[in-house]
mmCIF file of C-alpha atoms in Angstrom:
data_model
loop_
_atom_site.group_PDB
_atom_site.id
_atom_site.type_symbol
_atom_site.label_atom_id
_atom_site.label_comp_id
_atom_site.label_asym_id
_atom_site.label_seq_id
_atom_site.Cartn_x
_atom_site.Cartn_y
_atom_site.Cartn_z
ATOM 1 C CA UNK X 2 12.548 -93.189 -71.637
ATOM 2 C CA UNK X 3 13.428 -91.204 -74.804
ATOM 3 C CA UNK X 4 11.534 -88.026 -75.634
ATOM 4 C CA UNK X 5 9.007 -88.675 -78.396
ATOM 5 C CA UNK X 6 7.565 -85.697 -80.266
ATOM 6 C CA UNK X 7 5.080 -86.185 -83.139
ATOM 7 C CA UNK X 8 6.278 -84.915 -86.528
ATOM 8 C CA UNK X 9 5.111 -81.423 -87.576
ATOM 9 C CA UNK X 10 2.311 -80.822 -90.051
ATOM 10 C CA UNK X 11 3.889 -81.327 -93.511
ATOM 11 C CA UNK X 12 1.775 -78.438 -94.844
ATOM 12 C CA UNK X 13 3.971 -76.057 -92.830
ATOM 13 C CA UNK X 14 3.011 -72.831 -91.115
ATOM 14 C CA UNK X 15 0.639 -70.556 -93.069
ATOM 15 C CA UNK X 16 2.672 -67.466 -92.067
ATOM 16 C CA UNK X 17 6.070 -66.748 -90.473
ATOM 17 C CA UNK X 18 6.365 -68.107 -86.950
ATOM 18 C CA UNK X 19 7.152 -64.680 -85.448
ATOM 19 C CA UNK X 20 3.916 -63.210 -86.826
ATOM 20 C CA UNK X 21 1.813 -66.114 -85.564
ATOM 21 C CA UNK X 22 3.422 -65.840 -82.120
ATOM 22 C CA UNK X 23 2.603 -62.117 -81.893
ATOM 23 C CA UNK X 24 -1.008 -62.841 -82.811
ATOM 24 C CA UNK X 25 -1.112 -65.700 -80.310
ATOM 25 C CA UNK X 26 -0.051 -63.432 -77.439
ATOM 26 C CA UNK X 27 -2.300 -60.552 -78.565
ATOM 27 C CA UNK X 28 -5.451 -62.664 -78.832
ATOM 28 C CA UNK X 29 -4.602 -64.477 -75.593
ATOM 29 C CA UNK X 30 -4.536 -61.143 -73.734
ATOM 30 C CA UNK X 31 -8.038 -60.319 -75.021
ATOM 31 C CA UNK X 32 -9.261 -63.730 -73.908
ATOM 32 C CA UNK X 33 -7.671 -63.427 -70.455
ATOM 33 C CA UNK X 34 -9.281 -60.034 -69.797
ATOM 34 C CA UNK X 35 -12.765 -61.473 -70.401
ATOM 35 C CA UNK X 36 -11.900 -64.703 -68.565
ATOM 36 C CA UNK X 37 -10.807 -62.777 -65.478
ATOM 37 C CA UNK X 38 -14.135 -60.955 -65.319
ATOM 38 C CA UNK X 39 -15.999 -64.248 -65.713
ATOM 39 C CA UNK X 40 -14.056 -66.257 -63.106
ATOM 40 C CA UNK X 41 -13.901 -63.552 -60.461
ATOM 41 C CA UNK X 42 -17.362 -62.170 -61.229
ATOM 42 C CA UNK X 43 -19.141 -65.527 -60.929
ATOM 43 C CA UNK X 44 -17.576 -66.290 -57.564
ATOM 44 C CA UNK X 45 -18.224 -62.805 -56.166
ATOM 45 C CA UNK X 46 -21.811 -62.982 -57.430
ATOM 46 C CA UNK X 47 -22.280 -66.264 -55.539
ATOM 47 C CA UNK X 48 -20.810 -64.679 -52.400
ATOM 48 C CA UNK X 49 -23.072 -61.640 -52.767
ATOM 49 C CA UNK X 50 -26.162 -63.790 -53.272
ATOM 50 C CA UNK X 51 -25.440 -65.419 -49.912
ATOM 51 C CA UNK X 52 -24.714 -62.113 -48.172
ATOM 52 C CA UNK X 53 -27.637 -60.447 -49.952
ATOM 53 C CA UNK X 54 -30.072 -62.050 -47.521
ATOM 54 C CA UNK X 55 -28.879 -59.551 -44.922
ATOM 55 C CA UNK X 56 -27.404 -56.795 -47.049
ATOM 56 C CA UNK X 57 -29.122 -54.538 -49.571
ATOM 57 C CA UNK X 58 -25.748 -53.654 -51.067
ATOM 58 C CA UNK X 59 -24.825 -57.292 -51.790
ATOM 59 C CA UNK X 60 -28.313 -58.106 -53.071
ATOM 60 C CA UNK X 61 -28.048 -55.274 -55.588
ATOM 61 C CA UNK X 62 -24.457 -56.181 -56.514
ATOM 62 C CA UNK X 63 -25.463 -59.804 -57.184
ATOM 63 C CA UNK X 64 -28.351 -58.625 -59.337
ATOM 64 C CA UNK X 65 -26.127 -56.317 -61.387
ATOM 65 C CA UNK X 66 -23.372 -58.909 -61.799
ATOM 66 C CA UNK X 67 -25.888 -61.560 -62.854
ATOM 67 C CA UNK X 68 -26.925 -59.382 -65.799
ATOM 68 C CA UNK X 69 -23.348 -59.074 -67.071
ATOM 69 C CA UNK X 70 -21.990 -62.602 -66.546
ATOM 70 C CA UNK X 71 -23.771 -64.534 -69.341
ATOM 71 C CA UNK X 72 -22.490 -61.926 -71.820
ATOM 72 C CA UNK X 73 -19.026 -62.101 -70.244
ATOM 73 C CA UNK X 74 -19.005 -65.889 -70.608
ATOM 74 C CA UNK X 75 -19.965 -65.559 -74.260
ATOM 75 C CA UNK X 76 -17.098 -63.089 -74.757
ATOM 76 C CA UNK X 77 -14.666 -65.388 -72.955
ATOM 77 C CA UNK X 78 -15.529 -68.310 -75.226
ATOM 78 C CA UNK X 79 -15.547 -66.239 -78.421
ATOM 79 C CA UNK X 80 -12.261 -64.502 -77.644
ATOM 80 C CA UNK X 81 -10.718 -67.853 -76.692
ATOM 81 C CA UNK X 82 -11.155 -69.319 -80.173
ATOM 82 C CA UNK X 83 -8.390 -67.320 -81.866
ATOM 83 C CA UNK X 84 -5.556 -68.060 -79.360
ATOM 84 C CA UNK X 85 -6.589 -71.731 -79.293
ATOM 85 C CA UNK X 86 -6.309 -71.864 -83.081
ATOM 86 C CA UNK X 87 -2.880 -70.202 -83.011
ATOM 87 C CA UNK X 88 -1.721 -72.709 -80.381
ATOM 88 C CA UNK X 89 -2.874 -75.563 -82.606
ATOM 89 C CA UNK X 90 -1.095 -74.101 -85.646
ATOM 90 C CA UNK X 91 2.179 -73.334 -83.850
ATOM 91 C CA UNK X 92 2.277 -76.003 -81.157
ATOM 92 C CA UNK X 93 -0.053 -78.641 -82.573
ATOM 93 C CA UNK X 94 2.495 -81.379 -81.870
ATOM 94 C CA UNK X 95 2.354 -80.511 -78.179
ATOM 95 C CA UNK X 96 -1.296 -79.452 -77.899
ATOM 96 C CA UNK X 97 -2.786 -82.562 -79.504
ATOM 97 C CA UNK X 98 -0.424 -84.864 -77.610
ATOM 98 C CA UNK X 99 -1.434 -83.340 -74.274
ATOM 99 C CA UNK X 100 -5.110 -83.389 -75.261
ATOM 100 C CA UNK X 101 -4.945 -87.098 -76.176
ATOM 101 C CA UNK X 102 -3.207 -87.992 -72.925
ATOM 102 C CA UNK X 103 -5.975 -86.276 -70.888
ATOM 103 C CA UNK X 104 -8.727 -86.953 -73.447
ATOM 104 C CA UNK X 105 -11.676 -87.651 -71.132
ATOM 105 C CA UNK X 106 -11.023 -84.847 -68.617
ATOM 106 C CA UNK X 107 -10.378 -82.544 -71.586
ATOM 107 C CA UNK X 108 -13.670 -83.469 -73.251
ATOM 108 C CA UNK X 109 -15.494 -82.827 -69.977
ATOM 109 C CA UNK X 110 -14.635 -79.140 -70.413
ATOM 110 C CA UNK X 111 -17.469 -78.869 -72.952
ATOM 111 C CA UNK X 112 -20.040 -80.250 -70.514
ATOM 112 C CA UNK X 113 -18.764 -78.103 -67.646
ATOM 113 C CA UNK X 114 -18.904 -74.943 -69.753
ATOM 114 C CA UNK X 115 -22.435 -75.689 -70.968
ATOM 115 C CA UNK X 116 -23.732 -76.435 -67.461
ATOM 116 C CA UNK X 117 -22.062 -73.322 -66.026
ATOM 117 C CA UNK X 118 -23.544 -71.272 -68.866
ATOM 118 C CA UNK X 119 -27.062 -72.578 -68.200
ATOM 119 C CA UNK X 120 -26.592 -71.891 -64.499
ATOM 120 C CA UNK X 121 -25.679 -68.252 -65.149
ATOM 121 C CA UNK X 122 -28.702 -67.814 -67.407
ATOM 122 C CA UNK X 123 -31.001 -69.295 -64.789
ATOM 123 C CA UNK X 124 -29.602 -66.970 -62.125
ATOM 124 C CA UNK X 125 -30.128 -63.990 -64.404
ATOM 125 C CA UNK X 126 -33.554 -64.777 -65.899
ATOM 126 C CA UNK X 127 -35.206 -67.191 -63.443
ATOM 127 C CA UNK X 128 -34.165 -66.150 -59.908
ATOM 128 C CA UNK X 129 -37.782 -66.260 -58.670
ATOM 129 C CA UNK X 130 -38.308 -69.704 -60.178
ATOM 130 C CA UNK X 131 -35.068 -70.967 -58.560
ATOM 131 C CA UNK X 132 -36.100 -69.582 -55.181
ATOM 132 C CA UNK X 133 -33.793 -70.837 -52.433
ATOM 133 C CA UNK X 134 -31.720 -72.677 -55.062
ATOM 134 C CA UNK X 135 -30.459 -69.522 -56.751
ATOM 135 C CA UNK X 136 -27.364 -69.296 -54.541
ATOM 136 C CA UNK X 137 -26.431 -73.012 -54.856
ATOM 137 C CA UNK X 138 -26.872 -72.801 -58.646
ATOM 138 C CA UNK X 139 -24.582 -69.753 -58.737
ATOM 139 C CA UNK X 140 -21.987 -71.662 -56.712
ATOM 140 C CA UNK X 141 -22.246 -74.682 -59.022
ATOM 141 C CA UNK X 142 -21.580 -72.405 -62.009
ATOM 142 C CA UNK X 143 -18.617 -70.819 -60.190
ATOM 143 C CA UNK X 144 -17.147 -74.209 -59.254
ATOM 144 C CA UNK X 145 -17.574 -75.583 -62.782
ATOM 145 C CA UNK X 146 -15.824 -72.511 -64.221
ATOM 146 C CA UNK X 147 -12.986 -72.931 -61.712
ATOM 147 C CA UNK X 148 -12.736 -76.619 -62.710
ATOM 148 C CA UNK X 149 -12.502 -75.642 -66.373
ATOM 149 C CA UNK X 150 -9.603 -73.370 -65.477
ATOM 150 C CA UNK X 151 -7.891 -76.212 -63.630
ATOM 151 C CA UNK X 152 -8.280 -78.562 -66.605
ATOM 152 C CA UNK X 153 -6.868 -75.901 -68.934
ATOM 153 C CA UNK X 154 -3.888 -75.598 -66.583
ATOM 154 C CA UNK X 155 -3.358 -79.367 -66.699
ATOM 155 C CA UNK X 156 -3.421 -79.209 -70.493
ATOM 156 C CA UNK X 157 -1.118 -76.190 -70.641
ATOM 157 C CA UNK X 158 1.469 -77.790 -68.373
ATOM 158 C CA UNK X 159 1.309 -81.119 -70.229
ATOM 159 C CA UNK X 160 1.842 -79.119 -73.425
ATOM 160 C CA UNK X 161 5.229 -77.997 -72.202
ATOM 161 C CA UNK X 162 6.331 -81.332 -70.702
ATOM 162 C CA UNK X 163 7.512 -83.390 -73.706
ATOM 163 C CA UNK X 164 9.705 -85.550 -71.482
ATOM 164 C CA UNK X 165 6.536 -87.004 -69.867
ATOM 165 C CA UNK X 166 4.530 -87.835 -72.980
ATOM 166 C CA UNK X 167 6.003 -91.209 -73.934
ATOM 167 C CA UNK X 168 6.142 -92.424 -70.320
ATOM 168 C CA UNK X 169 2.508 -91.467 -69.695
ATOM 169 C CA UNK X 170 1.270 -93.104 -72.868
ATOM 170 C CA UNK X 171 3.284 -96.251 -72.160
ATOM 171 C CA UNK X 172 1.754 -96.418 -68.684
ATOM 172 C CA UNK X 173 -1.796 -96.125 -70.016
ATOM 173 C CA UNK X 174 -3.503 -95.165 -73.256
ATOM 174 C CA UNK X 175 -6.838 -94.637 -71.509
ATOM 175 C CA UNK X 176 -6.819 -90.855 -71.947
ATOM 176 C CA UNK X 177 -7.271 -90.284 -68.217
ATOM 177 C CA UNK X 178 -3.921 -88.685 -67.420
ATOM 178 C CA UNK X 179 -3.607 -85.415 -65.561
ATOM 179 C CA UNK X 180 -0.442 -83.551 -64.678
ATOM 180 C CA UNK X 181 -0.608 -83.545 -60.856
ATOM 181 C CA UNK X 182 3.127 -84.318 -60.625
ATOM 182 C CA UNK X 183 4.016 -80.960 -62.208
ATOM 183 C CA UNK X 184 5.506 -78.733 -59.435
ATOM 184 C CA UNK X 185 4.289 -75.507 -61.061
ATOM 185 C CA UNK X 186 0.707 -76.745 -61.641
ATOM 186 C CA UNK X 187 -0.985 -75.283 -58.552
ATOM 187 C CA UNK X 188 0.895 -71.952 -58.438
ATOM 188 C CA UNK X 189 0.310 -71.511 -62.189
ATOM 189 C CA UNK X 190 -3.417 -72.155 -61.694
ATOM 190 C CA UNK X 191 -3.644 -69.810 -58.711
ATOM 191 C CA UNK X 192 -1.695 -67.190 -60.658
ATOM 192 C CA UNK X 193 -4.642 -66.999 -63.079
ATOM 193 C CA UNK X 194 -7.412 -67.343 -60.510
ATOM 194 C CA UNK X 195 -6.152 -64.776 -58.001
ATOM 195 C CA UNK X 196 -5.593 -62.290 -60.840
ATOM 196 C CA UNK X 197 -9.231 -62.753 -61.802
ATOM 197 C CA UNK X 198 -10.391 -61.440 -58.421
ATOM 198 C CA UNK X 199 -8.133 -58.400 -58.736
ATOM 199 C CA UNK X 200 -9.475 -57.619 -62.208
ATOM 200 C CA UNK X 201 -13.102 -58.059 -61.209
ATOM 201 C CA UNK X 202 -12.447 -55.769 -58.234
ATOM 202 C CA UNK X 203 -11.577 -53.078 -60.763
ATOM 203 C CA UNK X 204 -14.658 -54.062 -62.744
ATOM 204 C CA UNK X 205 -16.864 -53.453 -59.691
ATOM 205 C CA UNK X 206 -15.252 -50.039 -59.219
ATOM 206 C CA UNK X 207 -15.980 -49.137 -62.848
ATOM 207 C CA UNK X 208 -19.536 -50.434 -62.428
ATOM 208 C CA UNK X 209 -19.922 -48.270 -59.329
ATOM 209 C CA UNK X 210 -18.897 -45.167 -61.259
ATOM 210 C CA UNK X 211 -21.914 -45.633 -63.529
ATOM 211 C CA UNK X 212 -24.273 -45.372 -60.533
ATOM 212 C CA UNK X 213 -22.659 -42.291 -58.982
ATOM 213 C CA UNK X 214 -25.530 -39.977 -59.950
ATOM 214 C CA UNK X 215 -28.491 -42.323 -59.553
ATOM 215 C CA UNK X 216 -27.486 -44.339 -56.493
ATOM 216 C CA UNK X 217 -24.683 -42.479 -54.724
ATOM 217 C CA UNK X 218 -24.772 -44.555 -51.536
ATOM 218 C CA UNK X 219 -24.547 -47.898 -53.356
ATOM 219 C CA UNK X 220 -21.898 -46.475 -55.689
ATOM 220 C CA UNK X 221 -19.678 -45.349 -52.795
ATOM 221 C CA UNK X 222 -19.916 -48.730 -51.079
ATOM 222 C CA UNK X 223 -19.254 -50.561 -54.361
ATOM 223 C CA UNK X 224 -16.146 -48.438 -54.916
ATOM 224 C CA UNK X 225 -14.808 -49.435 -51.493
ATOM 225 C CA UNK X 226 -15.778 -53.096 -51.958
ATOM 226 C CA UNK X 227 -14.163 -53.331 -55.419
ATOM 227 C CA UNK X 228 -11.013 -51.605 -54.160
ATOM 228 C CA UNK X 229 -10.722 -54.129 -51.294
ATOM 229 C CA UNK X 230 -10.934 -57.039 -53.735
ATOM 230 C CA UNK X 231 -8.367 -55.436 -56.060
ATOM 231 C CA UNK X 232 -5.854 -54.558 -53.353
ATOM 232 C CA UNK X 233 -6.237 -57.829 -51.449
ATOM 233 C CA UNK X 234 -6.022 -60.067 -54.509
ATOM 234 C CA UNK X 235 -3.081 -58.130 -55.957
ATOM 235 C CA UNK X 236 -1.101 -58.463 -52.722
ATOM 236 C CA UNK X 237 -1.831 -62.210 -52.660
ATOM 237 C CA UNK X 238 -0.865 -62.361 -56.327
ATOM 238 C CA UNK X 239 2.642 -61.105 -55.542
ATOM 239 C CA UNK X 240 3.166 -64.108 -53.239
ATOM 240 C CA UNK X 241 1.588 -66.545 -55.714
ATOM 241 C CA UNK X 242 3.663 -65.146 -58.565
ATOM 242 C CA UNK X 243 6.856 -65.606 -56.559
ATOM 243 C CA UNK X 244 5.764 -69.173 -55.727
ATOM 244 C CA UNK X 245 5.151 -69.844 -59.437
ATOM 245 C CA UNK X 246 8.563 -68.408 -60.345
ATOM 246 C CA UNK X 247 10.537 -70.578 -57.911
ATOM 247 C CA UNK X 248 8.664 -73.720 -59.025
ATOM 248 C CA UNK X 249 9.935 -73.287 -62.592
ATOM 249 C CA UNK X 250 13.049 -75.279 -63.550
ATOM 250 C CA UNK X 251 16.212 -73.560 -62.347
ATOM 251 C CA UNK X 252 17.432 -72.587 -65.821
ATOM 252 C CA UNK X 253 14.092 -71.071 -66.783
ATOM 253 C CA UNK X 254 13.735 -69.212 -63.500
ATOM 254 C CA UNK X 255 17.189 -67.664 -63.783
ATOM 255 C CA UNK X 256 16.315 -66.206 -67.184
ATOM 256 C CA UNK X 257 13.861 -63.956 -65.320
ATOM 257 C CA UNK X 258 16.392 -63.107 -62.619
ATOM 258 C CA UNK X 259 19.112 -61.561 -64.727
ATOM 259 C CA UNK X 260 20.461 -64.279 -67.012
ATOM 260 C CA UNK X 261 18.357 -62.941 -69.889
ATOM 261 C CA UNK X 262 17.970 -59.169 -69.551
ATOM 262 C CA UNK X 263 15.005 -58.857 -71.938
ATOM 263 C CA UNK X 264 13.003 -61.543 -70.121
ATOM 264 C CA UNK X 265 13.963 -60.035 -66.768
ATOM 265 C CA UNK X 266 12.885 -56.532 -67.781
ATOM 266 C CA UNK X 267 9.555 -57.713 -69.235
ATOM 267 C CA UNK X 268 8.637 -59.645 -66.058
ATOM 268 C CA UNK X 269 9.673 -57.029 -63.508
ATOM 269 C CA UNK X 270 8.246 -54.081 -65.428
ATOM 270 C CA UNK X 271 4.949 -55.980 -65.311
ATOM 271 C CA UNK X 272 5.320 -56.346 -61.546
ATOM 272 C CA UNK X 273 6.196 -52.649 -61.206
ATOM 273 C CA UNK X 274 3.072 -51.659 -63.169
ATOM 274 C CA UNK X 275 0.960 -53.765 -60.803
ATOM 275 C CA UNK X 276 2.517 -51.961 -57.825
ATOM 276 C CA UNK X 277 1.785 -48.628 -59.515
ATOM 277 C CA UNK X 278 -1.835 -49.712 -60.042
ATOM 278 C CA UNK X 279 -2.106 -50.328 -56.294
ATOM 279 C CA UNK X 280 -0.916 -46.792 -55.628
ATOM 280 C CA UNK X 281 -3.361 -45.088 -58.010
ATOM 281 C CA UNK X 282 -6.468 -47.235 -57.653
ATOM 282 C CA UNK X 283 -8.075 -45.070 -54.946
ATOM 283 C CA UNK X 284 -7.717 -41.973 -57.107
ATOM 284 C CA UNK X 285 -8.458 -43.428 -60.536
ATOM 285 C CA UNK X 286 -9.993 -46.824 -61.231
ATOM 286 C CA UNK X 287 -9.609 -46.150 -64.945
ATOM 287 C CA UNK X 288 -5.890 -45.436 -64.567
ATOM 288 C CA UNK X 289 -5.435 -48.604 -62.518
ATOM 289 C CA UNK X 290 -7.326 -50.566 -65.189
ATOM 290 C CA UNK X 291 -4.951 -49.363 -67.904
ATOM 291 C CA UNK X 292 -1.941 -50.298 -65.768
ATOM 292 C CA UNK X 293 -3.374 -53.751 -65.044
ATOM 293 C CA UNK X 294 -4.076 -54.300 -68.755
ATOM 294 C CA UNK X 295 -0.410 -53.513 -69.475
ATOM 295 C CA UNK X 296 0.656 -55.858 -66.670
ATOM 296 C CA UNK X 297 -1.452 -58.679 -68.121
ATOM 297 C CA UNK X 298 0.095 -58.068 -71.554
ATOM 298 C CA UNK X 299 3.640 -58.324 -70.182
ATOM 299 C CA UNK X 300 2.710 -61.422 -68.165
ATOM 300 C CA UNK X 301 1.302 -63.014 -71.324
ATOM 301 C CA UNK X 302 4.630 -62.358 -73.051
ATOM 302 C CA UNK X 303 6.434 -63.911 -70.062
ATOM 303 C CA UNK X 304 4.124 -66.945 -70.173
ATOM 304 C CA UNK X 305 4.932 -67.398 -73.866
ATOM 305 C CA UNK X 306 8.654 -67.206 -73.144
ATOM 306 C CA UNK X 307 8.289 -69.881 -70.440
ATOM 307 C CA UNK X 308 6.647 -72.149 -73.017
ATOM 308 C CA UNK X 309 9.448 -71.535 -75.523
ATOM 309 C CA UNK X 310 12.114 -72.309 -72.914
ATOM 310 C CA UNK X 311 10.471 -75.487 -71.606
ATOM 311 C CA UNK X 312 9.817 -76.905 -75.063
ATOM 312 C CA UNK X 313 13.359 -75.944 -76.008
ATOM 313 C CA UNK X 314 14.979 -78.058 -78.644
ATOM 314 C CA UNK X 315 12.095 -80.555 -78.656
ATOM 315 C CA UNK X 316 9.749 -78.136 -80.412
ATOM 316 C CA UNK X 317 11.210 -74.938 -81.805
ATOM 317 C CA UNK X 318 8.539 -73.305 -83.954
ATOM 318 C CA UNK X 319 11.116 -71.042 -85.570
ATOM 319 C CA UNK X 320 12.555 -74.092 -87.364
ATOM 320 C CA UNK X 321 9.202 -75.329 -88.726
ATOM 321 C CA UNK X 322 8.694 -75.128 -92.513
ATOM 322 C CA UNK X 323 6.695 -72.107 -93.676
ATOM 323 C CA UNK X 324 4.288 -72.267 -96.593
ATOM 324 C CA UNK X 325 2.791 -68.757 -96.651
ATOM 325 C CA UNK X 326 -0.878 -68.412 -97.503
ATOM 326 C CA UNK X 327 -1.058 -64.635 -97.614
ATOM 327 C CA UNK X 328 -4.485 -64.376 -99.209
ATOM 328 C CA UNK X 329 -5.991 -66.482 -96.439
ATOM 329 C CA UNK X 330 -4.006 -64.555 -93.865
ATOM 330 C CA UNK X 331 -5.249 -61.183 -95.126
ATOM 331 C CA UNK X 332 -8.834 -62.483 -95.054
ATOM 332 C CA UNK X 333 -8.259 -63.645 -91.473
ATOM 333 C CA UNK X 334 -6.741 -60.289 -90.463
ATOM 334 C CA UNK X 335 -9.643 -58.333 -91.959
ATOM 335 C CA UNK X 336 -12.205 -60.589 -90.295
ATOM 336 C CA UNK X 337 -10.323 -60.321 -86.994
ATOM 337 C CA UNK X 338 -10.456 -56.522 -87.089
ATOM 338 C CA UNK X 339 -14.146 -56.569 -88.062
ATOM 339 C CA UNK X 340 -14.886 -59.155 -85.366
ATOM 340 C CA UNK X 341 -13.132 -57.140 -82.659
ATOM 341 C CA UNK X 342 -14.946 -54.001 -83.790
ATOM 342 C CA UNK X 343 -18.294 -55.819 -83.575
ATOM 343 C CA UNK X 344 -17.443 -57.211 -80.126
ATOM 344 C CA UNK X 345 -16.387 -53.724 -78.971
ATOM 345 C CA UNK X 346 -19.622 -52.236 -80.323
ATOM 346 C CA UNK X 347 -21.695 -54.932 -78.595
ATOM 347 C CA UNK X 348 -19.929 -54.324 -75.268
ATOM 348 C CA UNK X 349 -20.467 -50.575 -75.631
ATOM 349 C CA UNK X 350 -24.170 -51.025 -76.416
ATOM 350 C CA UNK X 351 -24.569 -53.464 -73.518
ATOM 351 C CA UNK X 352 -22.810 -51.110 -71.091
ATOM 352 C CA UNK X 353 -24.900 -48.180 -72.315
ATOM 353 C CA UNK X 354 -28.159 -50.122 -71.979
ATOM 354 C CA UNK X 355 -27.172 -51.237 -68.460
ATOM 355 C CA UNK X 356 -26.594 -47.679 -67.263
ATOM 356 C CA UNK X 357 -29.259 -46.413 -64.858
ATOM 357 C CA UNK X 358 -31.450 -43.674 -66.275
ATOM 358 C CA UNK X 359 -31.670 -40.355 -64.470
ATOM 359 C CA UNK X 360 -35.327 -39.492 -63.960
ATOM 360 C CA UNK X 361 -35.914 -35.765 -64.267
ATOM 361 C CA UNK X 362 -38.486 -34.264 -61.929
#
């Protein structure tokens, strides 16, 4: 069946494609950092609630995570708006096509997010009211968030599979398609999920540092626990990443194995930074966090390059007409900077308010 790609928006791009692509990757990195804390944090909170029945450490960890997760979910959603808008502007032909093909599962994302959000709020504010149901509710929130991630992966892989669109739509216009036949679907999904547990491991270590003076015993155990999650998940991530790489089409994979030197360097420098983070994490959680942030940035660039290669000639955004709207773009840029500053200030105030107070005798 011939490849059918919807025509581009006749209004054209509101700014040069290269600028929009840089902003897409930049805002996606911010979103992924918050998303990692949400996905990994919710699951580890559910685990700690279960273990907390027999462990003071896990009971306290679950309590402290429960306070942060509703805010983290809010950040994840807010920071996800900008990259989603850039995807729609640059790759609207692909994004809307994929979203129509999986319309009903895609719409269910809204319900899953809302229910997970309510669950996190109940765990934080009504644990006594929930009683024995607090752990099951936490698990339901964790599972719903993991399902949302899986549906996003289906959408993302359908986005970059233009050769399937016409065949799927011809088979059924019900809007119930998913992309289970995609070989890279599961490793791509796990590549995000496993990374989330590594990042939240670092988050627990940073949380532990804040309790060093007021609760030294809990802080020391939290440091060890967070380090185990980070090291274990990162080692698993190396295997998952390799699995993801070999499941890409041969031509795309080879671009990251020497055919294209820039793509190869970006990918393997990211891997090297992750290895370096493993080596320094016991001495400096902050240093490891910076290295992991750089790794995520390079992986986001690699992910974008995979999308460009798979869409290929079917959707090359660099050939789309450009109708610059610089006034609107400047307004957006100013609001973006102000918005990020406000988010940063809110996170700082939240972290400061969450710090334990030293009681002087």
